[in-house]
Amino acid sequence: MNVSWNCIDKHLESSADKTAIIFEGEQGDTRHISYQQLHDDVCQFANGLKARGVSKGDRVIIYMPMTPEAVIAMQACARIGAIHSVVFGGFSADSLRDRIEDASAVMLITADGGHRGGKIVELKSAADKALSSGCESIKDVVVLKRSGHEIDMKDGRDHWWHDVIEGQATSCEPEWVDSEHPLFLLYTSGSTGKPKGIQHSSAGYLLNAVVTNLWVFDLQDDDIFWCTADVGWITGHTYVAYGPLAAGTTTVIYEGGPVTPDAGRFWKICEDHKVSVFYTAPTAIRALMKFGDEFPNKYDLSSIRLLGTVGEPINPEAWMWYHSVIGKERCPIVDTWWQTETGANMIAPIPGVTATKPGSCTRALPGIEADVVNEDGDSITEANKGGYLVIRKPWPSMLRTIWGDDQRYVDTYFPKFDGRFYLAGDSARKDADGYFWIMGRIDDVVNISGHRLGTMEVESALVAHDRVVEAAVVSRPHEVKGEAIVAFVICKGERPVQDEAESMVKELREWVGEQIGPIAKPDDIRFADGLPKTRSGKIMRRLLRTIARGEEITQDTSTLENEAVVLQLQGKE
């Protein structure tokens, strides 16, 4: 089979002129791309890739703004059997380098820059920085001209997108691959510093992508579906680049930020393009909710018939605002639980079938055996008692392994219960109706705006700064982002105080932004002479979480090596 053929070619006989992609740039430029045009563009780029020596099984890194060309690049890789790995455009040069090197990628596809929040995102300069040390496997860099600002181009290595496709045929026979052939790698944070290359298959992944688009979003032939996620995340893979196209739907792609030029941008796009199914993150809902009802009430949202949420549990207050102000109390809301590793929605309501409850992702979809179990792996039958969220049986779109590290795959996802169940890493409970309620992470991973970041990753970035001796990172609840990062830092020399501390906080936040990406910047950085450690040297992370959340300390601190640091970390000394 071939994924690109299933997303594009199979629709040409009946729907060649149907709009596949509606694109809107942050600056207001728009494009409508038909299935026929998408086919021609994908084939031209696929032929351009082949002309540069890319072939079946090669890894290609995609580091692009949220434009149709990002999807075209993904589909072109799938068409020739190359394995793509999309790196979110907000990640730093160092994060990009790590992923290129882990995948041993032969090509990097990027752009001069993208538009986000009224600024140019400097993608090419970040790519150049990533490639300046290491990354010997990269032979070619393809650069889309998007922002139009001046950039450096390296002779022999760098090629403009328009030059790569010039003269290429608009037909390209798909590479027919085995159902288990890797379609893509997508790197996700773990509880250790090194990101994991999640490997997804071709047939199984596409199957779940298609059925969940049809079931959960009830997609009809005339729907305009807008999932606001960037293709740098799994949501953008399954509900922008692959699932909607395989289902023959019209999908919306928006390049920019949700409050540019103002907090009405999302709602204006919904009005202008007659969006009927809208899928976004609770973080975005909470952020837009803070601006009040004024902005959504300016726009005609009557085309919307179904709303969805993704990335984290939605709090009831945000659910009610979404339901009443955006959905006008007439649209079902599908609250979806899933992960990069699961490939597609796992626990979610089916509109018209499942009664919803604000804050619950309801029940597992057909074919998915989700459960909540105790330490012994036994099902918890008592209502509302928390435990480990597990999946009891395989499903088509489950991750196949971690790229290049089968043992880490086993150790990470099947570490308990004799390897009988997939361990999601989330805690959950089931109510008396059997509905699932996700309670949070059970490992050292924080969920920032629906995106997972390993605390170890942020700690490693902080310690890489020449002034930092040691760091510990925890999370605390955040009313907009879900969770916020709190860092406890030990510096060389005297502990920074007052003006020096303020300056150091700013410097470390920028440093982490450069090392990982802006999303990883700590919201709160506190300095002390030491971390709360037991006499055996173990950091008391539960105590740090209590301090970060401003809660009363109930833990026994008598085992601490130095109890005075607790007052420093609380800001009382």
Coordinates of C-alpha atoms in Angstrom, one line a residue:
M1 CA 0.0 0.0 0.0
N2 CA 1.0 3.7 -0.1
V3 CA -0.3 6.3 2.3
S4 CA 0.0 9.2 -0.2
W5 CA -2.1 7.3 -2.8
N6 CA -4.8 6.7 -0.1
C7 CA -4.8 10.4 0.9
I8 CA -4.9 11.9 -2.6
D9 CA -5.1 9.6 -5.7
K10 CA -8.1 7.6 -4.6
H11 CA -10.2 10.8 -4.6
L12 CA -9.3 12.0 -8.1
E13 CA -11.9 10.1 -10.0
S14 CA -14.8 11.5 -8.1
S15 CA -13.5 14.6 -6.4
A16 CA -10.5 16.0 -8.3
D17 CA -11.9 19.6 -8.2
K18 CA -12.9 19.4 -4.5
T19 CA -10.8 21.7 -2.2
A20 CA -8.4 19.6 -0.2
I21 CA -6.7 22.4 1.7
I22 CA -7.8 26.0 2.6
F23 CA -4.7 27.9 3.7
E24 CA -4.6 31.3 5.5
G25 CA -1.3 33.0 6.3
E26 CA -0.9 35.1 9.3
Q27 CA -0.7 38.2 7.1
G28 CA -4.0 37.4 5.4
D29 CA -2.9 35.6 2.2
T30 CA -5.1 32.7 1.3
R31 CA -5.0 29.7 -1.0
H32 CA -7.5 27.0 -2.0
I33 CA -5.8 23.8 -3.2
S34 CA -7.9 21.1 -4.9
Y35 CA -7.2 17.4 -4.6
Q36 CA -5.9 17.5 -8.2
Q37 CA -3.6 20.4 -7.5
L38 CA -2.4 18.7 -4.3
H39 CA -1.7 15.6 -6.3
D40 CA 0.4 17.5 -8.8
D41 CA 2.3 19.5 -6.2
V42 CA 3.1 16.3 -4.1
C43 CA 4.2 14.5 -7.3
Q44 CA 6.4 17.3 -8.4
F45 CA 8.1 17.5 -5.0
A46 CA 8.4 13.7 -4.7
N47 CA 10.2 13.7 -8.1
G48 CA 12.4 16.5 -6.9
L49 CA 13.3 14.5 -3.8
K50 CA 14.1 11.5 -5.9
A51 CA 16.3 13.6 -8.2
R52 CA 18.3 14.6 -5.2
G53 CA 18.8 10.9 -4.3
V54 CA 16.2 10.4 -1.6
S55 CA 14.8 6.9 -1.7
K56 CA 12.7 4.4 0.2
G57 CA 13.8 4.1 3.9
D58 CA 15.8 7.3 4.0
R59 CA 15.0 9.7 6.8
V60 CA 14.0 13.3 6.0
I61 CA 13.6 16.1 8.6
I62 CA 10.9 18.6 8.0
Y63 CA 11.3 21.9 9.9
M64 CA 8.8 24.3 8.4
P65 CA 6.2 26.9 9.1
M66 CA 2.5 25.9 9.1
T67 CA 2.0 26.1 5.3
P68 CA 0.6 23.7 2.7
E69 CA 4.2 22.9 1.7
A70 CA 4.7 21.2 5.1
V71 CA 1.9 18.8 4.3
I72 CA 3.1 18.5 0.7
A73 CA 6.6 17.6 2.0
M74 CA 5.1 14.9 4.3
Q75 CA 3.0 13.4 1.6
A76 CA 5.9 13.5 -0.9
C77 CA 8.0 11.5 1.5
A78 CA 5.2 9.0 2.0
R79 CA 4.8 8.7 -1.8
I80 CA 8.4 7.6 -2.3
G81 CA 8.7 5.5 0.9
A82 CA 11.0 7.9 2.7
I83 CA 10.5 8.2 6.4
H84 CA 9.8 11.8 7.5
S85 CA 10.4 13.3 10.9
V86 CA 8.7 16.7 11.5
V87 CA 10.4 19.0 14.0
F88 CA 8.1 21.7 15.4
G89 CA 9.3 25.1 14.1
G90 CA 9.4 26.5 17.6
F91 CA 12.1 24.1 18.7
S92 CA 15.7 25.4 18.9
A93 CA 18.8 24.6 16.8
D94 CA 20.0 22.2 19.5
S95 CA 16.7 20.3 19.6
L96 CA 16.8 20.1 15.8
R97 CA 20.4 18.9 15.8
D98 CA 19.5 16.1 18.3
R99 CA 16.7 14.8 16.1
I100 CA 18.7 15.0 12.9
E101 CA 21.5 13.0 14.4
D102 CA 19.3 10.4 16.1
A103 CA 17.5 9.7 12.8
S104 CA 20.7 9.9 10.7
A105 CA 18.6 12.0 8.3
V106 CA 19.9 12.6 4.7
M107 CA 17.9 15.7 4.0
L108 CA 16.5 18.7 5.8
I109 CA 13.4 20.6 4.4
T110 CA 12.9 24.0 5.9
A111 CA 12.0 27.6 5.0
D112 CA 13.6 31.0 5.1
G113 CA 11.2 31.8 7.9
G114 CA 7.5 31.7 8.9
H115 CA 5.1 34.2 10.4
R116 CA 4.0 33.9 14.0
G117 CA 2.7 36.5 16.4
G118 CA 3.6 39.3 14.1
K119 CA 7.2 38.3 13.9
I120 CA 9.4 36.2 11.5
V121 CA 10.4 32.8 12.9
E122 CA 14.0 32.4 11.8
L123 CA 13.9 28.8 10.6
K124 CA 16.8 28.8 8.2
S125 CA 19.2 30.5 10.6
A126 CA 18.3 27.9 13.3
A127 CA 18.8 25.2 10.7
D128 CA 22.2 26.6 9.8
K129 CA 23.1 26.7 13.5
A130 CA 22.0 23.1 13.9
L131 CA 24.1 22.0 10.9
S132 CA 27.2 23.9 11.9
S133 CA 28.4 21.1 14.2
G134 CA 27.7 17.5 13.6
C135 CA 24.8 16.3 11.4
E136 CA 27.2 14.8 8.8
S137 CA 24.4 12.6 7.4
I138 CA 22.7 15.6 5.9
K139 CA 23.5 15.9 2.2
D140 CA 20.9 18.5 1.1
V141 CA 18.8 21.3 2.5
V142 CA 15.7 22.3 0.7
V143 CA 14.4 25.9 1.5
L144 CA 10.9 27.2 0.9
K145 CA 10.8 30.9 0.2
R146 CA 8.0 32.0 2.6
S147 CA 9.0 35.1 4.6
G148 CA 11.2 36.6 1.8
H149 CA 13.8 38.0 4.1
E150 CA 17.5 37.7 3.3
I151 CA 19.2 34.4 4.4
D152 CA 22.4 32.6 3.8
M153 CA 22.4 29.8 1.3
K154 CA 25.3 27.4 1.2
D155 CA 26.5 26.4 -2.3
G156 CA 26.1 22.7 -3.1
R157 CA 24.1 22.0 0.1
D158 CA 21.2 24.4 0.0
H159 CA 18.5 24.4 -2.7
W160 CA 15.4 26.6 -3.1
W161 CA 12.1 24.6 -3.1
H162 CA 11.1 26.3 -6.4
D163 CA 14.3 25.1 -8.1
V164 CA 13.9 21.6 -6.8
I165 CA 10.4 21.2 -8.4
E166 CA 11.3 23.1 -11.6
G167 CA 10.7 20.9 -14.7
Q168 CA 9.5 18.0 -12.6
A169 CA 6.6 15.9 -13.8
T170 CA 3.2 16.2 -12.1
S171 CA 2.9 12.4 -11.9
C172 CA 4.9 10.1 -9.7
E173 CA 4.2 6.4 -9.3
P174 CA 3.8 5.6 -5.6
E175 CA 6.3 3.4 -3.9
W176 CA 4.2 0.4 -2.8
V177 CA 5.4 -0.6 0.7
D178 CA 4.7 -3.2 3.2
S179 CA 1.9 -2.4 5.7
E180 CA 4.5 -2.2 8.5
H181 CA 6.9 0.1 6.6
P182 CA 7.7 3.1 8.8
L183 CA 5.7 6.1 7.7
F184 CA 7.3 8.6 10.1
L185 CA 9.3 9.3 13.3
L186 CA 8.1 11.9 15.7
Y187 CA 10.2 12.8 18.7
T188 CA 8.6 13.2 22.1
S189 CA 10.0 14.1 25.5
G190 CA 10.7 11.4 28.0
S191 CA 11.6 11.4 31.7
T192 CA 15.2 11.2 30.7
G193 CA 17.0 13.9 28.8
K194 CA 17.1 12.3 25.3
P195 CA 13.9 12.7 23.2
K196 CA 12.4 9.4 21.9
G197 CA 11.9 8.8 18.2
I198 CA 8.4 7.3 18.1
Q199 CA 8.1 5.1 15.1
H200 CA 4.7 4.7 13.4
S201 CA 3.7 2.2 10.6
S202 CA 2.0 2.9 7.3
A203 CA -1.3 0.8 7.2
G204 CA -2.1 0.6 10.9
Y205 CA -1.5 4.3 11.5
L206 CA -3.6 5.4 8.6
L207 CA -6.4 3.0 9.5
N208 CA -6.9 4.6 12.9
A209 CA -6.3 8.1 11.5
V210 CA -9.2 7.5 9.1
V211 CA -11.7 5.9 11.4
T212 CA -11.2 8.4 14.2
N213 CA -11.7 11.3 11.8
L214 CA -14.9 9.7 10.6
W215 CA -16.2 8.5 14.0
V216 CA -15.2 11.2 16.4
F217 CA -15.6 14.2 14.1
D218 CA -18.5 12.7 12.1
L219 CA -17.0 14.0 8.9
Q220 CA -19.4 14.5 6.0
D221 CA -18.7 15.3 2.4
D222 CA -19.4 19.0 2.7
D223 CA -17.5 19.6 6.0
I224 CA -14.7 22.2 6.5
F225 CA -12.5 20.7 9.2
W226 CA -10.1 22.9 11.1
C227 CA -7.7 21.3 13.6
T228 CA -5.5 24.2 14.8
A229 CA -2.5 22.0 15.7
D230 CA 0.9 22.5 14.0
V231 CA 2.2 19.5 12.0
G232 CA 5.2 19.5 14.4
W233 CA 3.0 17.6 16.8
I234 CA 1.1 14.3 16.4
T235 CA -2.3 16.1 16.3
G236 CA -1.1 17.9 13.2
H237 CA -0.1 14.6 11.6
T238 CA -3.3 12.7 12.3
Y239 CA -5.9 15.5 12.1
V240 CA -4.3 17.8 9.5
A241 CA -1.9 16.0 7.2
Y242 CA -3.2 12.5 6.9
G243 CA -6.6 11.6 8.4
P244 CA -8.8 14.4 6.9
L245 CA -7.2 13.9 3.5
A246 CA -7.6 10.1 3.6
A247 CA -11.3 10.8 4.4
G248 CA -11.6 13.1 1.4
T249 CA -12.3 16.1 3.6
T250 CA -11.5 19.8 3.2
T251 CA -9.0 20.8 5.9
V252 CA -8.0 24.3 7.0
I253 CA -4.3 25.3 7.7
Y254 CA -3.5 28.5 9.5
E255 CA 0.1 29.7 9.8
G256 CA 0.0 32.2 12.6
G257 CA -0.9 32.9 16.2
P258 CA -4.4 32.9 17.7
V259 CA -4.2 36.6 18.9
T260 CA -2.7 38.2 15.8
P261 CA -3.8 40.9 15.1
D262 CA -6.3 40.4 18.0
A263 CA -8.1 37.7 19.9
G264 CA -10.8 37.4 17.2
R265 CA -8.5 35.7 14.6
F266 CA -9.7 32.1 15.1
W267 CA -13.3 33.2 15.0
K268 CA -12.8 35.3 11.9
I269 CA -11.2 32.3 10.2
C270 CA -14.2 30.2 11.2
E271 CA -16.5 32.8 9.7
D272 CA -14.5 33.4 6.5
H273 CA -14.0 29.8 5.6
K274 CA -17.3 28.4 7.0
V275 CA -15.6 26.0 9.3
S276 CA -18.0 23.3 10.4
V277 CA -15.8 21.1 12.7
F278 CA -13.3 22.9 15.0
Y279 CA -10.6 21.0 17.0
T280 CA -8.3 22.9 19.4
A281 CA -6.5 22.7 22.7
P282 CA -7.9 23.7 26.1
T283 CA -4.9 26.0 26.4
A284 CA -6.1 28.0 23.4
I285 CA -9.7 28.0 24.7
R286 CA -8.6 29.3 28.2
A287 CA -6.3 31.9 26.6
L288 CA -9.1 33.2 24.3
M289 CA -11.7 33.0 27.1
K290 CA -9.6 35.6 29.1
F291 CA -10.4 38.2 26.4
G292 CA -14.1 37.8 27.1
D293 CA -17.1 37.1 24.8
E294 CA -16.7 40.3 22.8
F295 CA -14.4 38.8 20.2
P296 CA -16.3 35.6 19.3
N297 CA -19.6 37.5 19.4
K298 CA -18.3 39.7 16.5
Y299 CA -18.4 36.8 14.1
D300 CA -20.9 34.5 12.6
L301 CA -20.1 31.0 14.0
S302 CA -23.3 29.4 12.8
S303 CA -21.4 27.1 10.3
I304 CA -19.8 25.2 13.3
R305 CA -21.7 22.1 14.1
L306 CA -19.1 20.1 16.2
L307 CA -16.3 21.2 18.6
G308 CA -13.3 19.2 19.9
T309 CA -10.5 19.5 22.4
V310 CA -7.1 17.8 22.5
G311 CA -3.9 17.7 24.5
E312 CA -5.0 17.8 28.1
P313 CA -8.2 17.5 30.1
I314 CA -10.4 20.5 29.7
N315 CA -11.6 22.1 33.0
P316 CA -15.4 22.5 33.4
E317 CA -15.3 26.3 33.3
A318 CA -13.5 26.4 29.9
W319 CA -15.9 23.6 28.6
M320 CA -18.9 25.6 29.5
W321 CA -17.5 28.8 27.8
Y322 CA -16.7 26.7 24.7
H323 CA -20.1 25.2 24.7
S324 CA -22.1 28.3 25.3
V325 CA -20.1 31.1 23.6
I326 CA -18.5 29.2 20.7
G327 CA -21.0 26.4 20.2
K328 CA -24.1 28.5 21.1
E329 CA -25.3 25.6 23.2
R330 CA -26.0 23.5 20.1
C331 CA -22.7 21.8 19.2
P332 CA -21.5 18.5 20.7
I333 CA -18.0 18.8 22.3
V334 CA -15.7 15.8 21.8
D335 CA -13.0 15.7 24.5
T336 CA -10.3 13.4 23.2
W337 CA -7.6 11.5 25.0
W338 CA -4.6 10.1 23.1
Q339 CA -0.9 10.4 22.8
T340 CA 2.0 10.7 20.2
E341 CA 2.5 7.0 20.9
T342 CA -1.1 5.9 20.3
G343 CA -1.3 7.7 16.9
A344 CA -5.0 8.5 17.1
N345 CA -7.9 9.2 19.5
M346 CA -8.3 6.4 22.0
I347 CA -10.9 7.6 24.5
A348 CA -13.4 10.0 23.1
P349 CA -17.2 10.5 22.7
I350 CA -18.9 9.6 19.4
P351 CA -21.3 12.5 18.6
G352 CA -24.9 11.5 18.7
V353 CA -24.0 8.3 20.6
T354 CA -22.1 9.2 23.7
A355 CA -23.6 11.5 26.3
T356 CA -20.8 13.9 27.4
K357 CA -19.7 15.3 30.8
P358 CA -17.6 18.4 31.1
G359 CA -14.0 17.3 31.9
S360 CA -14.4 13.6 31.0
C361 CA -13.1 12.1 27.7
T362 CA -16.0 9.6 28.3
R363 CA -15.4 6.0 27.0
A364 CA -12.8 4.1 24.9
L365 CA -13.5 4.0 21.2
P366 CA -14.6 0.6 19.6
G367 CA -11.7 -1.8 19.5
I368 CA -9.8 0.0 22.3
E369 CA -9.4 -1.8 25.6
A370 CA -8.6 0.9 28.0
D371 CA -8.7 0.3 31.8
V372 CA -7.6 1.8 35.2
V373 CA -5.6 -0.7 37.3
N374 CA -3.9 -0.8 40.6
E375 CA -0.3 -1.6 41.5
D376 CA -1.0 -5.3 40.9
G377 CA -2.5 -4.7 37.4
D378 CA -6.0 -5.6 38.6
S379 CA -9.0 -3.5 37.3
I380 CA -10.2 -0.9 39.8
T381 CA -13.9 -1.5 40.2
E382 CA -14.5 1.2 42.9
A383 CA -15.9 4.3 41.3
N384 CA -13.7 7.4 41.2
K385 CA -10.6 5.6 42.7
G386 CA -7.5 6.6 40.9
G387 CA -4.9 4.2 39.3
Y388 CA -2.8 3.6 36.3
L389 CA -4.3 4.2 32.8
V390 CA -3.4 1.2 30.6
I391 CA -4.4 -0.2 27.2
R392 CA -4.9 -4.0 27.5
K393 CA -4.6 -5.0 23.9
P394 CA -2.8 -3.8 20.8
W395 CA -4.5 -1.4 18.3
P396 CA -3.6 -0.6 14.7
S397 CA -1.9 2.8 15.2
M398 CA 0.2 2.0 18.3
L399 CA 3.9 2.9 18.1
R400 CA 6.0 0.1 16.8
T401 CA 9.2 0.9 18.6
I402 CA 11.5 3.8 19.6
W403 CA 13.8 4.4 16.6
G404 CA 17.1 2.6 17.1
D405 CA 16.3 1.5 20.7
D406 CA 13.9 -1.4 21.0
Q407 CA 14.9 -2.0 24.7
R408 CA 14.0 1.6 25.6
Y409 CA 10.6 0.9 24.0
V410 CA 10.0 -2.1 26.2
D411 CA 11.3 -0.3 29.3
T412 CA 9.3 2.8 28.7
Y413 CA 5.9 1.5 27.7
F414 CA 5.8 -2.0 29.2
P415 CA 7.7 -1.5 32.5
K416 CA 5.1 -2.9 34.9
F417 CA 2.5 -5.7 35.1
D418 CA 4.9 -8.2 33.5
G419 CA 4.7 -6.3 30.2
R420 CA 1.0 -7.3 29.7
F421 CA -0.3 -3.8 29.2
Y422 CA 0.7 -0.6 27.5
L423 CA 1.3 1.9 30.3
A424 CA 0.2 5.3 29.2
G425 CA 2.0 7.2 31.9
D426 CA -1.2 8.9 33.0
S427 CA -3.2 8.4 36.1
A428 CA -7.0 8.2 35.7
R429 CA -10.2 7.2 37.4
K430 CA -13.5 5.8 36.2
D431 CA -16.8 7.1 37.6
A432 CA -19.9 5.1 38.3
D433 CA -20.9 5.3 34.6
G434 CA -17.5 3.9 33.5
Y435 CA -16.4 7.3 32.1
F436 CA -12.7 8.0 32.2
W437 CA -11.3 11.1 33.9
I438 CA -7.6 11.8 33.3
M439 CA -5.8 13.0 36.4
G440 CA -2.3 13.8 35.3
R441 CA 1.1 12.3 34.7
I442 CA 2.7 9.5 36.8
D443 CA 6.2 10.2 35.5
D444 CA 8.5 13.2 35.3
V445 CA 6.8 14.7 32.3
V446 CA 5.0 18.1 32.3
N447 CA 2.2 19.0 30.0
I448 CA 2.7 22.6 28.8
S449 CA -0.2 23.8 26.6
G450 CA -0.9 20.2 25.6
H451 CA 2.7 19.4 24.7
R452 CA 4.8 17.0 26.7
L453 CA 8.2 18.0 28.0
G454 CA 10.5 15.9 30.2
T455 CA 11.6 17.6 33.4
M456 CA 15.0 16.0 32.9
E457 CA 15.3 17.8 29.5
V458 CA 14.7 21.2 31.1
E459 CA 17.1 20.4 34.0
S460 CA 19.8 19.3 31.5
A461 CA 19.4 22.6 29.7
L462 CA 19.7 24.6 32.9
V463 CA 22.8 22.7 34.1
A464 CA 24.4 23.4 30.7
H465 CA 24.6 27.1 31.6
D466 CA 28.0 27.9 33.0
R467 CA 26.6 29.6 36.2
V468 CA 24.4 26.6 37.2
V469 CA 25.6 23.8 39.4
E470 CA 22.4 21.9 39.9
A471 CA 18.7 22.2 39.0
A472 CA 15.4 20.5 39.7
V473 CA 12.3 21.1 37.7
V474 CA 8.7 20.4 38.7
S475 CA 5.3 21.7 37.6
R476 CA 2.4 23.5 39.1
P477 CA -1.1 24.1 37.8
H478 CA -1.5 27.0 35.4
E479 CA -4.9 28.5 34.5
V480 CA -4.1 28.9 30.8
K481 CA -1.4 26.4 30.0
G482 CA -2.5 23.6 32.2
E483 CA 0.9 23.2 33.8
A484 CA 3.7 25.7 34.4
I485 CA 7.4 24.9 34.8
V486 CA 9.0 25.8 38.1
A487 CA 12.8 25.5 38.3
F488 CA 14.9 25.4 41.5
V489 CA 18.4 26.3 40.7
I490 CA 21.8 26.2 42.6
C491 CA 24.4 28.7 41.1
K492 CA 28.1 28.8 41.4
G493 CA 29.4 31.2 44.0
E494 CA 27.0 33.3 46.1
R495 CA 23.2 32.7 45.8
P496 CA 21.8 35.5 43.5
V497 CA 19.5 37.9 45.4
Q498 CA 17.4 40.9 44.4
D499 CA 18.6 42.6 41.2
E500 CA 21.1 39.9 40.4
A501 CA 18.4 37.3 40.9
E502 CA 16.1 39.1 38.5
S503 CA 18.8 39.4 35.9
M504 CA 19.7 35.7 36.3
V505 CA 16.1 34.6 35.9
K506 CA 15.8 36.5 32.7
E507 CA 19.1 35.0 31.4
L508 CA 18.2 31.5 32.3
R509 CA 14.8 31.7 30.7
E510 CA 16.3 32.9 27.5
W511 CA 19.0 30.2 27.8
V512 CA 16.4 27.4 28.1
G513 CA 14.5 28.9 25.2
E514 CA 17.6 28.7 23.0
Q515 CA 18.4 25.1 24.2
I516 CA 15.0 23.6 23.8
G517 CA 12.5 26.2 22.5
P518 CA 10.3 29.0 23.9
I519 CA 7.7 26.5 25.1
A520 CA 10.2 25.2 27.7
K521 CA 11.0 28.5 29.4
P522 CA 10.4 28.1 33.2
D523 CA 7.6 30.4 34.4
D524 CA 9.2 30.6 37.9
I525 CA 12.9 30.2 38.8
R526 CA 14.0 30.1 42.4
F527 CA 17.5 30.2 43.8
A528 CA 18.9 28.5 47.0
D529 CA 22.1 27.3 48.5
G530 CA 21.0 23.7 47.9
L531 CA 18.2 21.4 47.0
P532 CA 16.1 19.6 49.6
K533 CA 17.9 16.2 49.6
T534 CA 17.7 13.3 52.0
R535 CA 21.0 12.3 53.6
S536 CA 21.3 9.6 51.0
G537 CA 21.4 12.4 48.3
K538 CA 17.9 11.9 46.8
I539 CA 16.0 15.1 45.9
M540 CA 12.6 15.2 47.6
R541 CA 10.6 16.1 44.4
R542 CA 7.3 15.8 46.2
L543 CA 8.4 18.5 48.6
L544 CA 9.5 20.7 45.6
R545 CA 6.0 20.3 44.1
T546 CA 4.4 21.3 47.3
I547 CA 6.6 24.4 47.5
A548 CA 6.0 25.3 43.8
R549 CA 2.2 25.1 44.3
G550 CA 2.4 27.2 47.5
E551 CA 0.8 24.5 49.5
E552 CA 1.3 23.8 53.2
I553 CA 4.2 21.4 53.8
T554 CA 3.0 18.2 55.3
Q555 CA 5.9 16.0 54.3
D556 CA 8.4 15.0 57.0
T557 CA 11.5 17.2 56.5
S558 CA 13.5 15.7 59.3
T559 CA 15.5 13.5 56.9
L560 CA 16.7 16.5 55.0
E561 CA 20.4 17.2 54.9
N562 CA 19.8 21.0 55.2
E563 CA 16.3 22.1 56.3
A564 CA 17.2 25.8 55.8
V565 CA 17.0 25.5 52.0
V566 CA 13.2 25.0 52.3
L567 CA 12.8 28.5 53.6
Q568 CA 15.0 29.9 50.8
L569 CA 13.0 28.0 48.1
Q570 CA 9.8 29.3 49.7
G571 CA 11.2 32.9 49.4
K572 CA 11.1 33.3 53.2
E573 CA 14.8 33.9 53.7

